[in-house]
Amino acid sequence: MKIGIISGSVRQGRNSAHVARWVESSAKDLGLDGVEFEVVPLAEYHLPVFDAPVSPMANTEPFQDPAVASWSRKMASFDAYILVTPEYNHSVPGAMKNAIDWLGREIYGKPIAFVSYGADAGVRATEHWRQIVANFEMVAIRSTVALGLFTDFDQNGIAPQARRAGELAGAVNSLVATTRRWQTAA
Ligand SMILES: Cc1cc2nc3c(=O)[nH]c(=O)nc-3n(C[C@H](O)[C@H](O)[C@H](O)COP(=O)(O)O)c2cc1C
């Protein structure tokens, strides 16, 4: 089973790189048999703003733009996802929404968990993501991790409170169990 950890911010000096690395190392430390984790830094894809004439869900041919094609191939290669998302203006960051707007079958019906962060821990972003991924019939995991900028970070990046390790383990274990059920049913 391959799980993609999407490091969602494209901002210069982004915290998402720190958060995604913490998610990756904590998830790998769980020692789950047959489960691989890979960080996907969205910023490295330099995706254009969505301008295709058709919705990706209705598209029959892969998009030609090399950045979009590379993003599409990478996202299709995973069985499930952990979305590392900041909260921007009480919602999801526009660049992340744009990246998801380029996708259709690549992520359709697959399980997804959320790790959010922000001044208010990013809970509003996660709840907005649940509405967005519903359009792909994705299975959104109930357990989440919500990191506060003033309580789970320091000047070097992420410094999670002790309870966060258990919260992350809960979300990852639920994601893996759900993905196994989904694969058995498929
Ligand atoms: C444009 C913008 C809007 C933001 N809006 C919110 C917000 O509504 N709520 C919140 O809790 N934090 C907000 N923040 C704080 C971010 O969550 C925080 O800066 C976080 O580190 C951003 O993630 P990044 O560093 O990975 O880009 C905002 C930050 C930016 C840049």
mmCIF file of C-alpha atoms and ligand atoms in Angstrom, residues 9 11 13-16 86-91 117-122 124 149, ligand 1:
data_model
loop_
_atom_site.group_PDB
_atom_site.id
_atom_site.type_symbol
_atom_site.label_atom_id
_atom_site.label_comp_id
_atom_site.label_asym_id
_atom_site.label_seq_id
_atom_site.Cartn_x
_atom_site.Cartn_y
_atom_site.Cartn_z
ATOM 1 C CA SER A 9 1.722 24.906 0.638
ATOM 2 C CA ARG A 11 4.468 29.625 -0.090
ATOM 3 C CA GLY A 13 9.274 29.669 3.750
ATOM 4 C CA ARG A 14 6.338 27.270 4.044
ATOM 5 C CA ASN A 15 5.698 25.361 7.255
ATOM 6 C CA SER A 16 4.161 22.492 5.285
ATOM 7 C CA PRO A 86 -2.568 25.053 6.225
ATOM 8 C CA GLU A 87 -5.607 27.267 6.674
ATOM 9 C CA TYR A 88 -5.697 30.416 4.555
ATOM 10 C CA ASN A 89 -8.464 32.971 5.138
ATOM 11 C CA HIS A 90 -10.640 30.495 7.019
ATOM 12 C CA SER A 91 -10.468 27.926 4.237
ATOM 13 C CA TYR A 117 -2.132 23.709 10.981
ATOM 14 C CA GLY A 118 -2.567 27.422 11.409
ATOM 15 C CA ALA A 119 -3.015 30.186 13.946
ATOM 16 C CA ASP A 120 -6.249 28.404 14.901
ATOM 17 C CA ALA A 121 -4.860 24.946 13.999
ATOM 18 C CA GLY A 122 -6.498 24.809 10.562
ATOM 19 C CA ARG A 124 -11.758 25.101 9.173
ATOM 20 C CA LEU A 149 1.128 27.760 15.276
HETATM 21 C C1 LIG B 1 -2.775 34.249 3.096
HETATM 22 C C2 LIG B 1 -2.791 33.663 4.484
HETATM 23 C C3 LIG B 1 -3.984 33.554 5.164
HETATM 24 C C4 LIG B 1 -4.027 32.964 6.425
HETATM 25 N N1 LIG B 1 -5.227 32.809 7.034
HETATM 26 C C5 LIG B 1 -5.288 32.096 8.188
HETATM 27 C C6 LIG B 1 -6.554 31.799 8.760
HETATM 28 O O1 LIG B 1 -7.588 32.171 8.253
HETATM 29 N N2 LIG B 1 -6.587 31.061 9.897
HETATM 30 C C7 LIG B 1 -5.432 30.594 10.494
HETATM 31 O O2 LIG B 1 -5.528 29.908 11.507
HETATM 32 N N3 LIG B 1 -4.209 30.888 9.990
HETATM 33 C C8 LIG B 1 -4.123 31.620 8.840
HETATM 34 N N4 LIG B 1 -2.910 31.917 8.292
HETATM 35 C C9 LIG B 1 -1.706 31.459 8.984
HETATM 36 C C10 LIG B 1 -1.198 30.210 8.316
HETATM 37 O O3 LIG B 1 -1.984 29.107 8.636
HETATM 38 C C11 LIG B 1 0.246 29.995 8.708
HETATM 39 O O4 LIG B 1 0.992 31.101 8.240
HETATM 40 C C12 LIG B 1 0.822 28.716 8.119
HETATM 41 O O5 LIG B 1 2.171 28.583 8.503
HETATM 42 C C13 LIG B 1 0.744 28.746 6.604
HETATM 43 O O6 LIG B 1 1.200 27.536 6.084
HETATM 44 P P1 LIG B 1 2.510 27.490 5.193
HETATM 45 O O7 LIG B 1 3.607 28.141 6.012
HETATM 46 O O8 LIG B 1 2.803 26.034 4.972
HETATM 47 O O9 LIG B 1 2.213 28.236 3.937
HETATM 48 C C14 LIG B 1 -2.834 32.522 7.046
HETATM 49 C C15 LIG B 1 -1.621 32.691 6.363
HETATM 50 C C16 LIG B 1 -1.593 33.233 5.099
HETATM 51 C C17 LIG B 1 -0.273 33.338 4.360
#
